[in-house]
Amino acid sequence: MQGSANLNLMIKAARKAGRSLVKDFREVENLQVSAKGPGDFVSKADREAERIIKEELRGARPSYGWLGEETGEEAGEDPTRRWIVDPLDGTTNFLHGLPHWAVSIALEHKGEVVAGVIFDAAKDELYYAEKGLGAYMNETRLRVSGRRNMIEAIFATGVPFGGKSTLPATLQDLARLMPQCAGVRRFGSAALDLAYVAAGRYDGYWERGIHAWDMAAGLILVKEAGGFIGPVREGREIFETGSVIAANAELFEPLGKILRQPA
Ligand code: IPD
Ligand code: CA
């Protein structure tokens, strides 16, 4: 796919941050056995990845705004465009030496995500999409799965940890959904969960209580791969509610119906 200059810039930044994280990840694997553990080291790796991405993106497009998990929000001279960045999605996996984490970079224009890049550096899988141009993983065009029956479908979600208030609702979701499908996965990276829906590996994904940086790039991947996205609570904006449902066209409605049942 012949992407725009912005998409190429995003890919360059994601690869550069990914290289830095891969180096740090090897070190984290060694630190598992140390008494102190790898906690501080991982925070540093995460911040360094955001620094690399910011330097690349803001250096090339100084007028665009910024929303990054580590450095927060910064308005740009151009109020219509902003980068939405999670330098390391799947931090807990990274911390525990589990090779399932990614760099996620999105470009928003007038409130709509128009380009997204998710780089799974440990597996060398680069996912990218641009509005109207389709979604890809490395050189391969992506399509959401074609499954139509809930009972054959696999869904992914994020199970809240550390006392998050969305735990009861998520447990209720699981109790309702699990008897009606082929399985639910919790791999620990919202960005990759969405990328896997775009790639047809998962038939759908939902999560409550996440942030714009966790999902922005993944949303355009799913859309450009022919999938549907929406908030769990209908009639609200996805970023505003921090909840999302993503699935192939056939399963989006039945999945939403289960998740939207009153308590
Ligand atoms: C987390 C991951 C996880 C999701 C959490 C996110 P982080 O992001 O995406 O899958 O369930 O809600 O906070 O903290 O690893 O960047
Ligand atoms: Ca995240």
CSV table of C-alpha atoms and ligand atoms in Angstrom, one decimal:
chain,number,residue,atom,x,y,z
A,1,MET,CA,0.0,0.0,0.0
A,2,GLN,CA,1.2,3.5,-0.9
A,3,GLY,CA,0.5,5.3,2.4
A,4,SER,CA,0.7,9.1,3.0
A,5,ALA,CA,3.8,10.9,4.3
A,6,ASN,CA,2.1,10.9,7.7
A,7,LEU,CA,1.7,7.1,7.7
A,8,ASN,CA,5.3,6.6,6.7
A,9,LEU,CA,6.4,8.9,9.5
A,10,MET,CA,4.3,7.0,12.0
A,11,ILE,CA,5.8,3.7,10.8
A,12,LYS,CA,9.3,5.1,11.1
A,13,ALA,CA,8.6,6.3,14.7
A,14,ALA,CA,7.0,3.0,15.7
A,15,ARG,CA,9.9,0.9,14.4
A,16,LYS,CA,12.4,3.1,16.1
A,17,ALA,CA,10.6,2.9,19.4
A,18,GLY,CA,10.1,-0.8,18.9
A,19,ARG,CA,13.8,-1.4,18.4
A,20,SER,CA,14.6,0.4,21.7
A,21,LEU,CA,11.9,-1.6,23.5
A,22,VAL,CA,13.2,-5.0,22.1
A,23,LYS,CA,16.6,-4.2,23.6
A,24,ASP,CA,15.1,-3.3,26.9
A,25,PHE,CA,12.8,-6.4,26.8
A,26,ARG,CA,15.9,-8.7,26.7
A,27,GLU,CA,17.2,-7.0,29.8
A,28,VAL,CA,13.7,-7.3,31.5
A,29,GLU,CA,13.9,-11.1,30.9
A,30,ASN,CA,17.2,-11.1,32.9
A,31,LEU,CA,15.8,-8.9,35.7
A,32,GLN,CA,12.9,-11.3,36.5
A,33,VAL,CA,15.1,-13.2,38.9
A,34,SER,CA,16.6,-10.2,40.7
A,35,ALA,CA,15.2,-9.3,44.1
A,36,LYS,CA,14.2,-5.7,43.1
A,37,GLY,CA,12.5,-6.9,39.9
A,38,PRO,CA,12.3,-5.0,36.7
A,39,GLY,CA,9.6,-2.3,37.7
A,40,ASP,CA,11.7,0.9,37.5
A,41,PHE,CA,13.6,-0.3,34.5
A,42,VAL,CA,10.3,-0.9,32.6
A,43,SER,CA,9.0,2.6,33.5
A,44,LYS,CA,12.2,4.0,32.1
A,45,ALA,CA,11.9,1.9,28.9
A,46,ASP,CA,8.3,3.1,28.5
A,47,ARG,CA,9.2,6.8,28.9
A,48,GLU,CA,12.2,6.4,26.5
A,49,ALA,CA,9.9,4.9,23.9
A,50,GLU,CA,7.5,7.8,24.2
A,51,ARG,CA,10.4,10.3,24.0
A,52,ILE,CA,11.6,8.6,20.7
A,53,ILE,CA,8.1,8.7,19.2
A,54,LYS,CA,7.5,12.3,20.2
A,55,GLU,CA,10.9,13.5,18.8
A,56,GLU,CA,10.1,11.9,15.5
A,57,LEU,CA,6.5,13.0,15.2
A,58,ARG,CA,6.6,16.5,16.7
A,59,GLY,CA,10.0,17.1,15.0
A,60,ALA,CA,8.4,16.5,11.6
A,61,ARG,CA,4.9,18.0,12.4
A,62,PRO,CA,5.4,20.7,15.1
A,63,SER,CA,1.9,22.1,14.6
A,64,TYR,CA,0.0,18.9,15.5
A,65,GLY,CA,-1.3,18.3,19.0
A,66,TRP,CA,-0.3,15.4,21.2
A,67,LEU,CA,-1.9,12.9,23.5
A,68,GLY,CA,0.5,10.3,25.0
A,69,GLU,CA,0.1,7.9,27.8
A,70,GLU,CA,3.3,9.0,29.5
A,71,THR,CA,3.4,12.8,28.8
A,72,GLY,CA,-0.3,13.6,28.6
A,73,GLU,CA,-2.0,16.2,26.4
A,74,GLU,CA,-0.4,19.1,24.6
A,75,ALA,CA,-2.3,21.4,22.3
A,76,GLY,CA,-0.8,22.2,18.9
A,77,GLU,CA,-1.1,25.3,16.7
A,78,ASP,CA,-3.3,23.2,14.4
A,79,PRO,CA,-6.3,22.3,16.6
A,80,THR,CA,-7.7,19.8,14.0
A,81,ARG,CA,-4.9,17.3,14.2
A,82,ARG,CA,-3.3,15.3,17.0
A,83,TRP,CA,-1.2,12.3,17.6
A,84,ILE,CA,-2.5,9.7,20.0
A,85,VAL,CA,0.3,7.5,21.3
A,86,ASP,CA,0.7,4.6,23.6
A,87,PRO,CA,4.5,3.9,23.6
A,88,LEU,CA,4.1,0.5,25.3
A,89,ASP,CA,0.7,-1.2,25.4
A,90,GLY,CA,0.8,-4.4,27.3
A,91,THR,CA,3.1,-3.0,30.0
A,92,THR,CA,2.3,-5.8,32.5
A,93,ASN,CA,3.2,-8.5,29.9
A,94,PHE,CA,6.5,-6.6,29.2
A,95,LEU,CA,7.2,-6.4,32.9
A,96,HIS,CA,6.8,-10.2,33.2
A,97,GLY,CA,8.8,-11.1,30.2
A,98,LEU,CA,5.8,-12.1,28.1
A,99,PRO,CA,6.3,-11.3,24.4
A,100,HIS,CA,2.9,-9.7,23.8
A,101,TRP,CA,3.1,-5.9,23.8
A,102,ALA,CA,3.1,-3.2,21.2
A,103,VAL,CA,3.7,0.4,20.2
A,104,SER,CA,0.5,2.2,19.2
A,105,ILE,CA,0.4,5.4,17.2
A,106,ALA,CA,-2.7,7.1,15.7
A,107,LEU,CA,-3.4,10.3,13.9
A,108,GLU,CA,-6.7,12.1,14.6
A,109,HIS,CA,-8.1,14.7,12.2
A,110,LYS,CA,-11.2,16.7,13.2
A,111,GLY,CA,-12.1,14.2,15.9
A,112,GLU,CA,-11.7,11.1,13.6
A,113,VAL,CA,-8.8,8.7,13.5
A,114,VAL,CA,-7.5,8.8,10.0
A,115,ALA,CA,-4.3,6.6,10.3
A,116,GLY,CA,-3.1,4.0,12.8
A,117,VAL,CA,0.1,2.0,13.3
A,118,ILE,CA,0.6,-0.8,15.8
A,119,PHE,CA,4.0,-2.5,16.0
A,120,ASP,CA,4.4,-5.8,17.7
A,121,ALA,CA,8.2,-5.6,17.8
A,122,ALA,CA,8.7,-9.0,19.6
A,123,LYS,CA,7.0,-10.8,16.7
A,124,ASP,CA,8.0,-8.3,14.0
A,125,GLU,CA,4.3,-7.7,13.0
A,126,LEU,CA,3.6,-4.2,11.8
A,127,TYR,CA,-0.1,-3.4,11.5
A,128,TYR,CA,-1.1,-0.2,9.7
A,129,ALA,CA,-4.2,1.4,8.2
A,130,GLU,CA,-5.2,4.6,6.6
A,131,LYS,CA,-8.7,6.0,6.0
A,132,GLY,CA,-9.9,4.6,2.7
A,133,LEU,CA,-6.7,2.6,1.9
A,134,GLY,CA,-7.3,-0.6,3.8
A,135,ALA,CA,-5.5,-2.3,6.7
A,136,TYR,CA,-2.3,-4.3,6.5
A,137,MET,CA,0.0,-6.5,8.5
A,138,ASN,CA,3.5,-6.3,7.0
A,139,GLU,CA,2.7,-6.8,3.3
A,140,THR,CA,-0.6,-8.6,3.8
A,141,ARG,CA,-4.0,-7.0,3.4
A,142,LEU,CA,-6.2,-7.6,6.4
A,143,ARG,CA,-9.8,-8.7,6.5
A,144,VAL,CA,-11.9,-9.4,9.6
A,145,SER,CA,-13.1,-13.0,10.1
A,146,GLY,CA,-16.1,-14.4,8.2
A,147,ARG,CA,-17.6,-16.3,11.2
A,148,ARG,CA,-21.3,-15.8,11.6
A,149,ASN,CA,-22.2,-18.0,14.5
A,150,MET,CA,-21.5,-16.9,18.1
A,151,ILE,CA,-20.9,-20.5,19.2
A,152,GLU,CA,-17.9,-20.7,16.8
A,153,ALA,CA,-16.5,-17.3,17.7
A,154,ILE,CA,-13.5,-16.3,19.9
A,155,PHE,CA,-13.6,-13.0,21.6
A,156,ALA,CA,-11.0,-11.0,23.4
A,157,THR,CA,-11.4,-8.6,26.3
A,158,GLY,CA,-9.4,-6.9,29.1
A,159,VAL,CA,-10.2,-7.9,32.6
A,160,PRO,CA,-9.8,-5.0,35.0
A,161,PHE,CA,-7.0,-5.3,37.6
A,162,GLY,CA,-5.8,-3.3,40.6
A,163,GLY,CA,-9.3,-2.3,42.0
A,164,LYS,CA,-10.7,-0.8,38.8
A,165,SER,CA,-14.4,0.0,39.1
A,166,THR,CA,-15.3,-1.8,35.8
A,167,LEU,CA,-14.6,-5.2,37.3
A,168,PRO,CA,-18.2,-6.2,38.2
A,169,ALA,CA,-19.6,-5.2,34.8
A,170,THR,CA,-16.8,-7.1,33.1
A,171,LEU,CA,-17.4,-10.2,35.2
A,172,GLN,CA,-21.1,-10.0,34.3
A,173,ASP,CA,-20.2,-9.7,30.6
A,174,LEU,CA,-18.1,-12.8,30.9
A,175,ALA,CA,-20.8,-14.8,32.7
A,176,ARG,CA,-23.3,-13.9,29.9
A,177,LEU,CA,-21.0,-14.3,26.9
A,178,MET,CA,-18.9,-17.3,27.7
A,179,PRO,CA,-21.7,-19.9,27.5
A,180,GLN,CA,-22.6,-18.6,24.1
A,181,CYS,CA,-19.2,-18.6,22.3
A,182,ALA,CA,-16.1,-20.7,21.6
A,183,GLY,CA,-13.9,-18.8,24.1
A,184,VAL,CA,-12.7,-15.6,25.5
A,185,ARG,CA,-9.1,-14.6,25.6
A,186,ARG,CA,-7.3,-12.0,27.8
A,187,PHE,CA,-3.8,-11.5,26.2
A,188,GLY,CA,-3.1,-8.1,27.9
A,189,SER,CA,-2.8,-5.6,25.1
A,190,ALA,CA,-5.9,-3.7,23.9
A,191,ALA,CA,-4.0,-2.4,20.9
A,192,LEU,CA,-3.1,-6.0,19.8
A,193,ASP,CA,-6.6,-7.2,20.6
A,194,LEU,CA,-8.0,-4.8,18.1
A,195,ALA,CA,-5.2,-5.6,15.6
A,196,TYR,CA,-6.1,-9.3,15.9
A,197,VAL,CA,-9.8,-8.5,15.2
A,198,ALA,CA,-8.7,-6.7,12.0
A,199,ALA,CA,-6.5,-9.7,11.1
A,200,GLY,CA,-9.5,-12.2,11.6
A,201,ARG,CA,-7.7,-13.9,14.5
A,202,TYR,CA,-10.3,-12.9,16.9
A,203,ASP,CA,-14.0,-12.5,15.8
A,204,GLY,CA,-14.5,-9.6,18.2
A,205,TYR,CA,-13.3,-7.7,21.2
A,206,TRP,CA,-14.8,-5.5,23.9
A,207,GLU,CA,-13.4,-3.7,26.9
A,208,ARG,CA,-14.7,-1.2,29.5
A,209,GLY,CA,-12.6,1.5,31.1
A,210,ILE,CA,-9.8,2.0,28.6
A,211,HIS,CA,-8.2,5.2,27.2
A,212,ALA,CA,-8.0,6.8,23.8
A,213,TRP,CA,-4.3,5.8,23.5
A,214,ASP,CA,-5.1,2.1,24.1
A,215,MET,CA,-7.5,1.9,21.2
A,216,ALA,CA,-7.1,4.8,18.7
A,217,ALA,CA,-4.9,3.0,16.2
A,218,GLY,CA,-6.8,-0.3,16.6
A,219,LEU,CA,-10.1,1.3,15.8
A,220,ILE,CA,-9.1,2.3,12.3
A,221,LEU,CA,-7.4,-1.0,11.7
A,222,VAL,CA,-10.7,-2.8,12.4
A,223,LYS,CA,-12.8,-0.4,10.3
A,224,GLU,CA,-10.4,-0.6,7.3
A,225,ALA,CA,-10.4,-4.4,7.6
A,226,GLY,CA,-14.2,-4.4,7.2
A,227,GLY,CA,-15.2,-4.6,10.8
A,228,PHE,CA,-17.6,-2.6,12.9
A,229,ILE,CA,-16.8,-0.6,16.0
A,230,GLY,CA,-19.0,1.1,18.6
A,231,PRO,CA,-19.2,2.1,22.3
A,232,VAL,CA,-20.7,-0.4,24.8
A,233,ARG,CA,-23.1,2.3,25.9
A,234,GLU,CA,-25.0,3.2,22.7
A,235,GLY,CA,-25.4,6.8,21.7
A,236,ARG,CA,-22.1,8.0,23.2
A,237,GLU,CA,-18.6,8.6,21.8
A,238,ILE,CA,-16.2,5.7,22.1
A,239,PHE,CA,-13.3,7.9,23.6
A,240,GLU,CA,-15.7,9.6,25.9
A,241,THR,CA,-17.0,6.4,27.5
A,242,GLY,CA,-13.7,4.6,27.3
A,243,SER,CA,-15.6,1.5,26.3
A,244,VAL,CA,-15.5,-0.3,22.9
A,245,ILE,CA,-17.0,-3.2,21.0
A,246,ALA,CA,-15.3,-4.3,17.8
A,247,ALA,CA,-16.3,-7.3,15.7
A,248,ASN,CA,-16.9,-8.5,12.2
A,249,ALA,CA,-20.1,-7.3,10.6
A,250,GLU,CA,-22.1,-10.4,11.4
A,251,LEU,CA,-21.2,-10.7,15.1
A,252,PHE,CA,-21.2,-7.0,16.0
A,253,GLU,CA,-24.9,-6.9,16.7
A,254,PRO,CA,-25.2,-10.2,18.7
A,255,LEU,CA,-22.2,-9.4,20.7
A,256,GLY,CA,-23.5,-5.9,21.5
A,257,LYS,CA,-26.9,-7.3,22.5
A,258,ILE,CA,-25.3,-9.6,25.1
A,259,LEU,CA,-23.0,-6.8,26.5
A,260,ARG,CA,-25.8,-4.2,26.6
A,261,GLN,CA,-28.4,-6.3,28.5
A,262,PRO,CA,-29.5,-4.4,31.7
A,263,ALA,CA,-27.9,-5.5,35.0
B,1,IPD,C1,-3.5,-1.9,29.2
B,1,IPD,C2,-3.6,-3.0,28.2
B,1,IPD,C3,-4.6,-4.0,28.7
B,1,IPD,C4,-6.0,-3.4,29.0
B,1,IPD,C5,-5.8,-2.2,30.0
B,1,IPD,C6,-4.8,-1.2,29.5
B,1,IPD,P1,-1.1,-0.7,29.3
B,1,IPD,O1,-2.6,-0.9,28.7
B,1,IPD,O2,-4.1,-2.5,26.9
B,1,IPD,O3,-4.9,-5.0,27.7
B,1,IPD,O4,-6.8,-4.4,29.5
B,1,IPD,O5,-7.0,-1.6,30.2
B,1,IPD,O6,-4.6,-0.2,30.4
B,1,IPD,O7,-1.2,-0.2,30.7
B,1,IPD,O8,-0.4,-2.0,29.2
B,1,IPD,O9,-0.5,0.4,28.4
B,2,CA,CA,-2.2,1.0,27.0
